[in-house]
Tab-separated table of C-alpha atoms in Angstrom:
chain	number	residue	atom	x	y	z
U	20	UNK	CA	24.034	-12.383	-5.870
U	21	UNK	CA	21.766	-9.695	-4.751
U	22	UNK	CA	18.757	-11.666	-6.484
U	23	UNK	CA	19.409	-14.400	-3.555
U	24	UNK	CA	19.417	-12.181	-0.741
U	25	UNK	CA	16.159	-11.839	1.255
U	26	UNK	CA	15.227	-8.955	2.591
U	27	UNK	CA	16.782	-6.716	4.842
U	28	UNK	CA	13.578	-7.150	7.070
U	29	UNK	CA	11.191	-9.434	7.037
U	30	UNK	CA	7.927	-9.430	4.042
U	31	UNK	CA	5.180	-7.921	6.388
U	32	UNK	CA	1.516	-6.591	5.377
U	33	UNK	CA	-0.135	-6.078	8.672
U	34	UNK	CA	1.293	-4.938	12.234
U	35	UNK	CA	0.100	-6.388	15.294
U	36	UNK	CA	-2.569	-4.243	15.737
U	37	UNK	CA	-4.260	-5.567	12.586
U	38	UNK	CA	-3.349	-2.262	10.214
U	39	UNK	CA	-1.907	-2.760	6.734
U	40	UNK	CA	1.817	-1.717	6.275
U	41	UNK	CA	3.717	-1.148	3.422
U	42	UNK	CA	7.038	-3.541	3.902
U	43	UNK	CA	6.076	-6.100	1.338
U	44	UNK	CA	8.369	-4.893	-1.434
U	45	UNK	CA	6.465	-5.988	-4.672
U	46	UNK	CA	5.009	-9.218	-3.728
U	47	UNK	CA	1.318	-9.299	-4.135
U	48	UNK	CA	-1.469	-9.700	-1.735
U	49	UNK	CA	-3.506	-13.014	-2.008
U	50	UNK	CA	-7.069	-12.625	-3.245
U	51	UNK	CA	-9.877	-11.580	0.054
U	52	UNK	CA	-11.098	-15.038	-0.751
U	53	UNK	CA	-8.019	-17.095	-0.091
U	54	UNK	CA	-6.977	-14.938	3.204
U	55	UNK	CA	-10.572	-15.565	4.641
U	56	UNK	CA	-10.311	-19.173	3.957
U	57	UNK	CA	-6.829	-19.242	5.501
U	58	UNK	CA	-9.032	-17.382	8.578
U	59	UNK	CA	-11.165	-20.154	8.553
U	60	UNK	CA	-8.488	-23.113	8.715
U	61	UNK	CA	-6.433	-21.308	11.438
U	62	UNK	CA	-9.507	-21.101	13.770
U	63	UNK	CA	-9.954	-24.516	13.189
U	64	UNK	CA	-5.977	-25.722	13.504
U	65	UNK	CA	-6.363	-23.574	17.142
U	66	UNK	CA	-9.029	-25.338	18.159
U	67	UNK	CA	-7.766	-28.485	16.867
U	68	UNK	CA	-4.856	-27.841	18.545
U	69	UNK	CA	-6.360	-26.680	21.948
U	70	UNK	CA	-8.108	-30.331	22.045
U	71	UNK	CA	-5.039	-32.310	20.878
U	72	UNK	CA	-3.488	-30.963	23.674
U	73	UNK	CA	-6.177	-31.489	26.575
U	74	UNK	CA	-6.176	-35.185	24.742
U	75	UNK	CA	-2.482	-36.065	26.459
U	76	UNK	CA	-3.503	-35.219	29.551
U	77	UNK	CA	-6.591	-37.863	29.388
U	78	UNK	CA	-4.239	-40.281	27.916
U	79	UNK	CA	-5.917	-40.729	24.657
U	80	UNK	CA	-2.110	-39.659	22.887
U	81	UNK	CA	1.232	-40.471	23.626
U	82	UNK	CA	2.360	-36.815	23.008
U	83	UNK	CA	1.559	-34.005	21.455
U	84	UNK	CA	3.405	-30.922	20.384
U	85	UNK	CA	1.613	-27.690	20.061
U	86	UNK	CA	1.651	-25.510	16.849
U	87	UNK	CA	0.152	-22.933	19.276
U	88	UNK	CA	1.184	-19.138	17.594
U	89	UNK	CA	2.180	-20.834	14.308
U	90	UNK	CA	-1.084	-21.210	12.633
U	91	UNK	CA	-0.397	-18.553	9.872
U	92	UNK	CA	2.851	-20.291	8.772
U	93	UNK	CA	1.255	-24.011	8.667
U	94	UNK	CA	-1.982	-22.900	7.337
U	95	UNK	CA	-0.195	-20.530	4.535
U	96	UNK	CA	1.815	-24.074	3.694
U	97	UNK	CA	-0.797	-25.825	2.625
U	98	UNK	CA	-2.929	-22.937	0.916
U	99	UNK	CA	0.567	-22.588	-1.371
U	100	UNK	CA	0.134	-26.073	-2.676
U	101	UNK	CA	-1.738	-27.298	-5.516
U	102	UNK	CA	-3.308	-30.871	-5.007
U	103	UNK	CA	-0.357	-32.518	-6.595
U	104	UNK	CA	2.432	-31.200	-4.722
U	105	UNK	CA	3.843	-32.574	-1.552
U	106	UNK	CA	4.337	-31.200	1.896
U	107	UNK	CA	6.518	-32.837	3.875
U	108	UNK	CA	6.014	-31.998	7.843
U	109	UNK	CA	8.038	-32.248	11.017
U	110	UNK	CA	5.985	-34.218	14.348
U	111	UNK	CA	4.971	-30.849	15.139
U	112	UNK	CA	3.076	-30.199	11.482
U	113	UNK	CA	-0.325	-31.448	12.707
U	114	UNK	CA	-1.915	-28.144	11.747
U	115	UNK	CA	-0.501	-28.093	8.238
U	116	UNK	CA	-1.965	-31.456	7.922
U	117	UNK	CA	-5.427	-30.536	9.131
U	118	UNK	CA	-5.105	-27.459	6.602
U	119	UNK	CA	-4.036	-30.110	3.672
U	120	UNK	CA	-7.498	-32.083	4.346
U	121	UNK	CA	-6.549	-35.319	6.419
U	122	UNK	CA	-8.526	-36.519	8.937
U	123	UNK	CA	-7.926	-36.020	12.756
U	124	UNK	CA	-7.571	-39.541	13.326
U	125	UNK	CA	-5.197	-40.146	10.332
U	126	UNK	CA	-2.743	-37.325	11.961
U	127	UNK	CA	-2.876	-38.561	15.440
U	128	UNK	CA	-1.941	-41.832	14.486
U	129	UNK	CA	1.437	-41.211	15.300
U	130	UNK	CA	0.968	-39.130	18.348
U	131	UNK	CA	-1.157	-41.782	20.086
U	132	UNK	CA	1.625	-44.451	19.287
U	133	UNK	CA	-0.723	-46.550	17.342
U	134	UNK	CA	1.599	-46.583	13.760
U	135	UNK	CA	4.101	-44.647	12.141
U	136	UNK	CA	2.034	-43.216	9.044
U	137	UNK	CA	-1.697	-42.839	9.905
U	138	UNK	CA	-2.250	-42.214	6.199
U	139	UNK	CA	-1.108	-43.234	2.591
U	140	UNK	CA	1.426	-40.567	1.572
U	141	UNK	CA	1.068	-41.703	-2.176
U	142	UNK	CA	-2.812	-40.873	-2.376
U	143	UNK	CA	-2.676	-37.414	0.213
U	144	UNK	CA	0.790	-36.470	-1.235
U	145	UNK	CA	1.730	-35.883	2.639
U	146	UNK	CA	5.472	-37.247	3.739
U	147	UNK	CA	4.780	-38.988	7.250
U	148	UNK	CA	5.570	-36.586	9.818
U	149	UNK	CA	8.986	-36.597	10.625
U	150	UNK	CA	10.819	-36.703	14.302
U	151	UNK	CA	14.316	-36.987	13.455
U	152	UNK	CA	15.455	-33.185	12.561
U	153	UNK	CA	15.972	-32.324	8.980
U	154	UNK	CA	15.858	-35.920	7.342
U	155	UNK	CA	12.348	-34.972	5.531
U	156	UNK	CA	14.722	-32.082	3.748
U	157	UNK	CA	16.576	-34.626	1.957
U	158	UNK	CA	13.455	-36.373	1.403
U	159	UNK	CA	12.223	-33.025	-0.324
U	160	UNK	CA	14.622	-32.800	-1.847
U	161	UNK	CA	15.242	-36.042	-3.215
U	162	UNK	CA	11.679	-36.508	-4.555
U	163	UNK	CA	11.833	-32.826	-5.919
U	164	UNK	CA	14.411	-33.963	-8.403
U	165	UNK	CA	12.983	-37.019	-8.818
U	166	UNK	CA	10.065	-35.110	-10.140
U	167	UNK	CA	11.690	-33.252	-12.272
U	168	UNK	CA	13.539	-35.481	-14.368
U	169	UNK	CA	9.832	-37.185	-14.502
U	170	UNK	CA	8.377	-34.345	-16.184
U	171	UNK	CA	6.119	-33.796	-13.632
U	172	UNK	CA	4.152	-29.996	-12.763
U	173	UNK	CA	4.731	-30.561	-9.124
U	174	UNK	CA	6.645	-28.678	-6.037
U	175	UNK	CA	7.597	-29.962	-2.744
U	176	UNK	CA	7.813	-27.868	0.304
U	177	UNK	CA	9.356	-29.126	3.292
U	178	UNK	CA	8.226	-27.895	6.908
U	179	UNK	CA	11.216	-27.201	9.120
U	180	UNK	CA	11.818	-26.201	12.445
U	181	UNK	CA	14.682	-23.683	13.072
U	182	UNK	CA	16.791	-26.451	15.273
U	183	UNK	CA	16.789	-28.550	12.548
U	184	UNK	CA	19.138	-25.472	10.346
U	185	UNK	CA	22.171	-26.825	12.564
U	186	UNK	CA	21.373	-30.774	11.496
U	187	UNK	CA	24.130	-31.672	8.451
U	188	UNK	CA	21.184	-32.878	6.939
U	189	UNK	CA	19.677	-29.681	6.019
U	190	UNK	CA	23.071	-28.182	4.493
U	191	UNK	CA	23.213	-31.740	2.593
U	192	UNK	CA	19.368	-30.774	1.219
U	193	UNK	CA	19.927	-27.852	0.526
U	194	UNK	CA	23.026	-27.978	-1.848
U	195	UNK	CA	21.523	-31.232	-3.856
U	196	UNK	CA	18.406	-29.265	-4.286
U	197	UNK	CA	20.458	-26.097	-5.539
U	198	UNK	CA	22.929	-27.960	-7.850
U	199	UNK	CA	20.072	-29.843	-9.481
U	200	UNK	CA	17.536	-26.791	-9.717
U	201	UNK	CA	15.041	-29.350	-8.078
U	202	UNK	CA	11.779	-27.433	-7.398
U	203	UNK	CA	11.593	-27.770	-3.848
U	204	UNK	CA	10.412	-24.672	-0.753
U	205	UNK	CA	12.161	-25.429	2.486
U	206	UNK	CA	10.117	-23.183	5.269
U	207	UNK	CA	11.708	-22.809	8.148
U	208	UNK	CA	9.796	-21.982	10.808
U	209	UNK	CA	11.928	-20.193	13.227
U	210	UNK	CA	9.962	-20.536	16.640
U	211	UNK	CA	13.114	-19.080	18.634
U	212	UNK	CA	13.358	-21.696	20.470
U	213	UNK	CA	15.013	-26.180	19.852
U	214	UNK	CA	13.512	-27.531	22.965
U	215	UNK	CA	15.174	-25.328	25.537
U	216	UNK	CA	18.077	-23.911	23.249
U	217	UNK	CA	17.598	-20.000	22.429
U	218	UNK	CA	18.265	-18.949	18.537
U	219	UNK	CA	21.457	-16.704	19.826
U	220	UNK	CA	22.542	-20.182	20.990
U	221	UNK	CA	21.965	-22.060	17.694
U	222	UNK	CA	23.563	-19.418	15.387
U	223	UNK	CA	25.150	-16.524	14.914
U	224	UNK	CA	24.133	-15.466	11.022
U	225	UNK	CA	21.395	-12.207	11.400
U	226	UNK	CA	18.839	-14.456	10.191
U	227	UNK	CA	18.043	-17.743	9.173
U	228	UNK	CA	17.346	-16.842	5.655
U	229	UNK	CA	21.117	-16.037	4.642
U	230	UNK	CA	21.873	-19.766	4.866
U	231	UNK	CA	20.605	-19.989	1.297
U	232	UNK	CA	23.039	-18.118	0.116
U	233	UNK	CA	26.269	-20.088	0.344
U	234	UNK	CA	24.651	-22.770	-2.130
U	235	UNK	CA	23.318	-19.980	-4.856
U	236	UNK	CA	19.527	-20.694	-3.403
U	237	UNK	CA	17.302	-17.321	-3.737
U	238	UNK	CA	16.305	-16.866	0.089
U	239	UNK	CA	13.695	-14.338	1.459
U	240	UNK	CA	12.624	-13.778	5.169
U	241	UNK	CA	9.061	-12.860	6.345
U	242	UNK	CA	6.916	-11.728	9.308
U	243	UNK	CA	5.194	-15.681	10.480
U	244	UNK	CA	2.802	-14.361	12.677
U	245	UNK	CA	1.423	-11.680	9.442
U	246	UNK	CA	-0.804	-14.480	7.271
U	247	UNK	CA	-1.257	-12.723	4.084
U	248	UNK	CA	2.840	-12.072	4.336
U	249	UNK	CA	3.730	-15.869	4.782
U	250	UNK	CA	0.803	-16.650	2.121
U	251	UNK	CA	2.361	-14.235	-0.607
U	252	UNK	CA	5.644	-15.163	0.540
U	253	UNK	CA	4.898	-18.671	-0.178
U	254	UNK	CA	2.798	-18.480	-3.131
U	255	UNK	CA	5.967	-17.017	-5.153
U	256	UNK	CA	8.392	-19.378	-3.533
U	257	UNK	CA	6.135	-21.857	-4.906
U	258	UNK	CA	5.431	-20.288	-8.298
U	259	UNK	CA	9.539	-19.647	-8.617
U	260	UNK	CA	10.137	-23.381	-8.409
U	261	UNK	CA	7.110	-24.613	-10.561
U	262	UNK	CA	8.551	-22.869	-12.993
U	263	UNK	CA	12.248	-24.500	-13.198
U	264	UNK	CA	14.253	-21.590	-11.525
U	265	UNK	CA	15.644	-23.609	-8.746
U	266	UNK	CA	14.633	-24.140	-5.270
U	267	UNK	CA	13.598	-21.068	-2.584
U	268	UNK	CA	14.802	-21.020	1.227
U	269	UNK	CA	11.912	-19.190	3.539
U	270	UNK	CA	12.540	-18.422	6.992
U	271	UNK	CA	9.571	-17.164	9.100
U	272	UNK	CA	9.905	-15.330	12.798
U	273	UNK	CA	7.388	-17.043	14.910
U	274	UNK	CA	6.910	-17.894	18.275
U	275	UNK	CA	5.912	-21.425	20.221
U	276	UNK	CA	3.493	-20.076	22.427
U	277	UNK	CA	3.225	-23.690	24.635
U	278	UNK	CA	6.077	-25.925	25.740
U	279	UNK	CA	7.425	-27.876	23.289
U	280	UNK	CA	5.904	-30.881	24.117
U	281	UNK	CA	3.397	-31.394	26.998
U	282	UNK	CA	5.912	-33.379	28.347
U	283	UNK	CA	8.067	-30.245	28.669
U	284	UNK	CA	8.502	-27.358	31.446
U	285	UNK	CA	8.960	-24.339	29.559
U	286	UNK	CA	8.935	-21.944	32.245
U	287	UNK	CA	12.785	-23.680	33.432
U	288	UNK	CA	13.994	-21.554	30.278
U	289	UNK	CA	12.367	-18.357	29.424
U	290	UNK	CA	10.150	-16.180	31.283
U	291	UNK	CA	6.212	-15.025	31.078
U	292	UNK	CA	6.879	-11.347	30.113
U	293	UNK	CA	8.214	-13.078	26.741
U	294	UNK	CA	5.800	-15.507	26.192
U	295	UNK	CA	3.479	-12.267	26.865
U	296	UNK	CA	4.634	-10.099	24.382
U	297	UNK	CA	4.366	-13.256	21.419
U	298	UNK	CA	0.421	-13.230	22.522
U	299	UNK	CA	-0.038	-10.021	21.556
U	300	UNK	CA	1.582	-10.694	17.987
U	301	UNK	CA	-1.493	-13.962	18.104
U	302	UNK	CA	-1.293	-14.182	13.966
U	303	UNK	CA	-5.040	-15.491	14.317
U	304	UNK	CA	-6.088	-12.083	15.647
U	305	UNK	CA	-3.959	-10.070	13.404
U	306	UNK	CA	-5.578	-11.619	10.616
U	307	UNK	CA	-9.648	-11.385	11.897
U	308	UNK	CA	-8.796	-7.664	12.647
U	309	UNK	CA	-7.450	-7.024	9.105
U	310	UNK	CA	-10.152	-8.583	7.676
U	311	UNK	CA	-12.850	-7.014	9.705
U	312	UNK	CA	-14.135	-5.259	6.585
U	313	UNK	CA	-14.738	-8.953	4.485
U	314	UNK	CA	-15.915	-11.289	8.481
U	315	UNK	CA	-19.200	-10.731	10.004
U	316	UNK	CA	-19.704	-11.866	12.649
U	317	UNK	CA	-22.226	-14.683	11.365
U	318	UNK	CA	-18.915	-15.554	9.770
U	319	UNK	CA	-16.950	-15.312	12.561
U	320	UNK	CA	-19.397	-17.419	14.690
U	321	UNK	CA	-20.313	-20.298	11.614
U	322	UNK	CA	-16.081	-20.639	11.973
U	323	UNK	CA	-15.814	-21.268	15.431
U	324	UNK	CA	-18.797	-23.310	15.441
U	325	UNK	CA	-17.447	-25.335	12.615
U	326	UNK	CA	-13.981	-25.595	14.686
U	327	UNK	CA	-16.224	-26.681	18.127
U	328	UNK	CA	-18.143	-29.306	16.246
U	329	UNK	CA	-14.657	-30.570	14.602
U	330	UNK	CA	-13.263	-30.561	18.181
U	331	UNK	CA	-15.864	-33.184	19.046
U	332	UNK	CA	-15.106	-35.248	15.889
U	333	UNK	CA	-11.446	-35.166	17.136
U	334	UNK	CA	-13.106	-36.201	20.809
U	335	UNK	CA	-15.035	-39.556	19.511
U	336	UNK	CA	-11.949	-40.448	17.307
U	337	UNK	CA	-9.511	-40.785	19.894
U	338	UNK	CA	-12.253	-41.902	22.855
U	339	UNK	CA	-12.608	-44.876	20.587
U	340	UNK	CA	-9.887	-47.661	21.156
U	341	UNK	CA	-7.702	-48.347	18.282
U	342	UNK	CA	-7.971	-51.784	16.309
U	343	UNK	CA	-4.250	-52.825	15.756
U	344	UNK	CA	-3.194	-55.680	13.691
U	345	UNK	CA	0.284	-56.685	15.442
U	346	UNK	CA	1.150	-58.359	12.227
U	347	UNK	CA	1.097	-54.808	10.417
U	348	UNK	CA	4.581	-54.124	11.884
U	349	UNK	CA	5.561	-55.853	8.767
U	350	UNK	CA	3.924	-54.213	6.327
U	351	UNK	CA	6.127	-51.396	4.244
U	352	UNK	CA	9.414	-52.319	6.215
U	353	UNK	CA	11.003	-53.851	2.929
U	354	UNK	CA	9.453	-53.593	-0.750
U	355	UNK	CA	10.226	-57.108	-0.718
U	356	UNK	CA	10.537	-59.032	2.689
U	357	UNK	CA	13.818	-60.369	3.609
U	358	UNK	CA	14.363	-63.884	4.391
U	359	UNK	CA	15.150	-63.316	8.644
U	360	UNK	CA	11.938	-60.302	8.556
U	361	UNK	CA	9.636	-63.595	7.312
U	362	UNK	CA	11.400	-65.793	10.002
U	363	UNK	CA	10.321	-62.923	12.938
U	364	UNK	CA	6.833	-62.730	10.819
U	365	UNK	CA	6.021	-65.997	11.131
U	366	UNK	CA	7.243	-66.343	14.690
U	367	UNK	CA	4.775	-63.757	15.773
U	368	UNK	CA	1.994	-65.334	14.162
U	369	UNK	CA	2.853	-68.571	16.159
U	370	UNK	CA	3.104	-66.742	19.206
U	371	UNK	CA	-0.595	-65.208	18.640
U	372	UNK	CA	-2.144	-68.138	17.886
U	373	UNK	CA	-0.539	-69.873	20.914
């Protein structure tokens, strides 16, 4: 039993301030080289981020919800994967997405109402995002196993808000994927906050991370604004399930910075001297401070340039109006059509051409 508790505080190597502290236990440190390119991607997810956001208020998307304060925990999701393991993300993911390699206007698609899936999951290994809480777990989960009993060297790690923990889903996920060893990492990222709904308010266990317990799951709990903590944290979650010992819960203490959609008034439910105190935990300059000894500040500029120029990339991709084929709501409903989907197919078509 004690092998599945996490620890009694959460994995941390640097404090706010940008020092190094020892509360890591014996995981190890990812190499300079990996925590400088996990620099790099979360000044690009911020800025990415920053635009996405200015975006709904021009119109260009439907929606958008900020990752704004969780850039360490998305970023650190993608740098755990190898190129043939799968993420599987939540609607507010984008940044994990951007970290995995897809294209602005391939995550967006979704946000700007255009399509469900604005890429091929089967070629980017990237589950479409998901709204409804916690179904993507049993997705994980699901194609975890299915892995397995393929043979295949490949993890799944499943993106979770910490809403989503009180969804039966996620309890359904998370004994399959313990009873069958399935090599799955479900991170839950616990931003205190589903919608307007306090943690206190969502559950009463000391942390997150103890969940894993009641279905024999090895849990651990770490610092989400720290980088290199959710990275190493991660990277061993990852390793333990590569290697056949069963699937790892991860719960990381974050913060939402924004609202939790732009559509949402977050001021109606907690107060500025909170959000306040998150900025100064800002994971992004936690992690440029610690690293102050490996960034110049050429490097530090060439980043942020890179991020402003991607910014603009993001800008023309959404500017530009969307070519739709109306007879694509069709495609990938049904591997093989059913006889009434044809009927409504082909009664479209006559309508179009009317």
């Amino acid at each position: 039993m004690e092998t599945l508790l996490p620890s009694a505080s959460p994995v941390r190597f640097v404090a706010e301030d940008g020092t190094r502290v020892d509360q890591h236990g014996e995981y190890a440190e990812p190499a300079r080289d990996r925590l400088e390119e996990a620099y790099r991607l979360m000044v690009l997810g911020r800025r990415f981020d920053v635009q996405a956001t200015a975006l709904t208020k021009q119109g260009r998307l439907a929606v958008y919800p900020s990752s704004a304060g969780q850039e360490a925990c998305q970023v650190a999701a993608a740098l755990a994967l190898a190129e043939n393991d799968w993420l599987f993300p939540t609607y507010r993911d984008s940044v994990a997405l951007i970290a995995r390699g897809l294209k602005p206007g391939e995550v967006l698609t979704l946000l700007r109402g255009d399509a469900h899936c604005g890429y091929n999951p089967a070629e980017t290994r990237v589950a479409p995002q998901c709204t409804p809480l916690a179904t993507q777990t049993l997705h994980a989960a699901g194609l975890a196993h299915a892995m397995q009993r393929r043979g295949e060297d490949a993890v799944a790690l499943a993106l979770i808000g910490d809403g989503a923990t009180s969804e039966g889903d996620f309890h359904e996920a998370l004994n399959f994927a313990a009873v069958f060893k399935a090599p799955v990492v479900f991170f839950v990222q616990n931003n205190r906050y589903a919608i307007s709904v306090p943690f206190e308010k969502q559950s009463a266990a000391p942390a997150l991370a103890y969940k894993g317990i009641g279905y024999g799951m090895r849990s651990e709990q770490v610092d989400g604004n720290d980088a290199v903590a959710v990275l190493a944290v991660l990277d061993d979650a990852v390793k333990h399930a590569r290697e056949g010992q069963g699937p790892v819960l991860v719960e990381a203490h974050t913060y939402r910075i924004d609202a939790h959609t732009n559509a949402d008034d977050a001021t109606r439910y907690r107060d500025a001297g909170e959000v306040a105190k998150w900025r100064e935990a800002d994971p992004l300059k936690r992690l440029e401070t610690y690293l102050k000894d490996d960034l110049t500040k050429n490097d530090i500029e060439r980043y942020q340039q890179e991020a402003e120029e991607f910014a603009q990339s993001v800008r023309d991709t959404l500017n530009a109006d969307a070519e739709l084929d109306p007879m694509s709501l069709f495609d990938h409903v049904y591997a093989e059509p059913t006889r009434q989907l044809e009927r409504q197919r082909a009664a479209l078509e006559a309508e179009l051409e009317a």
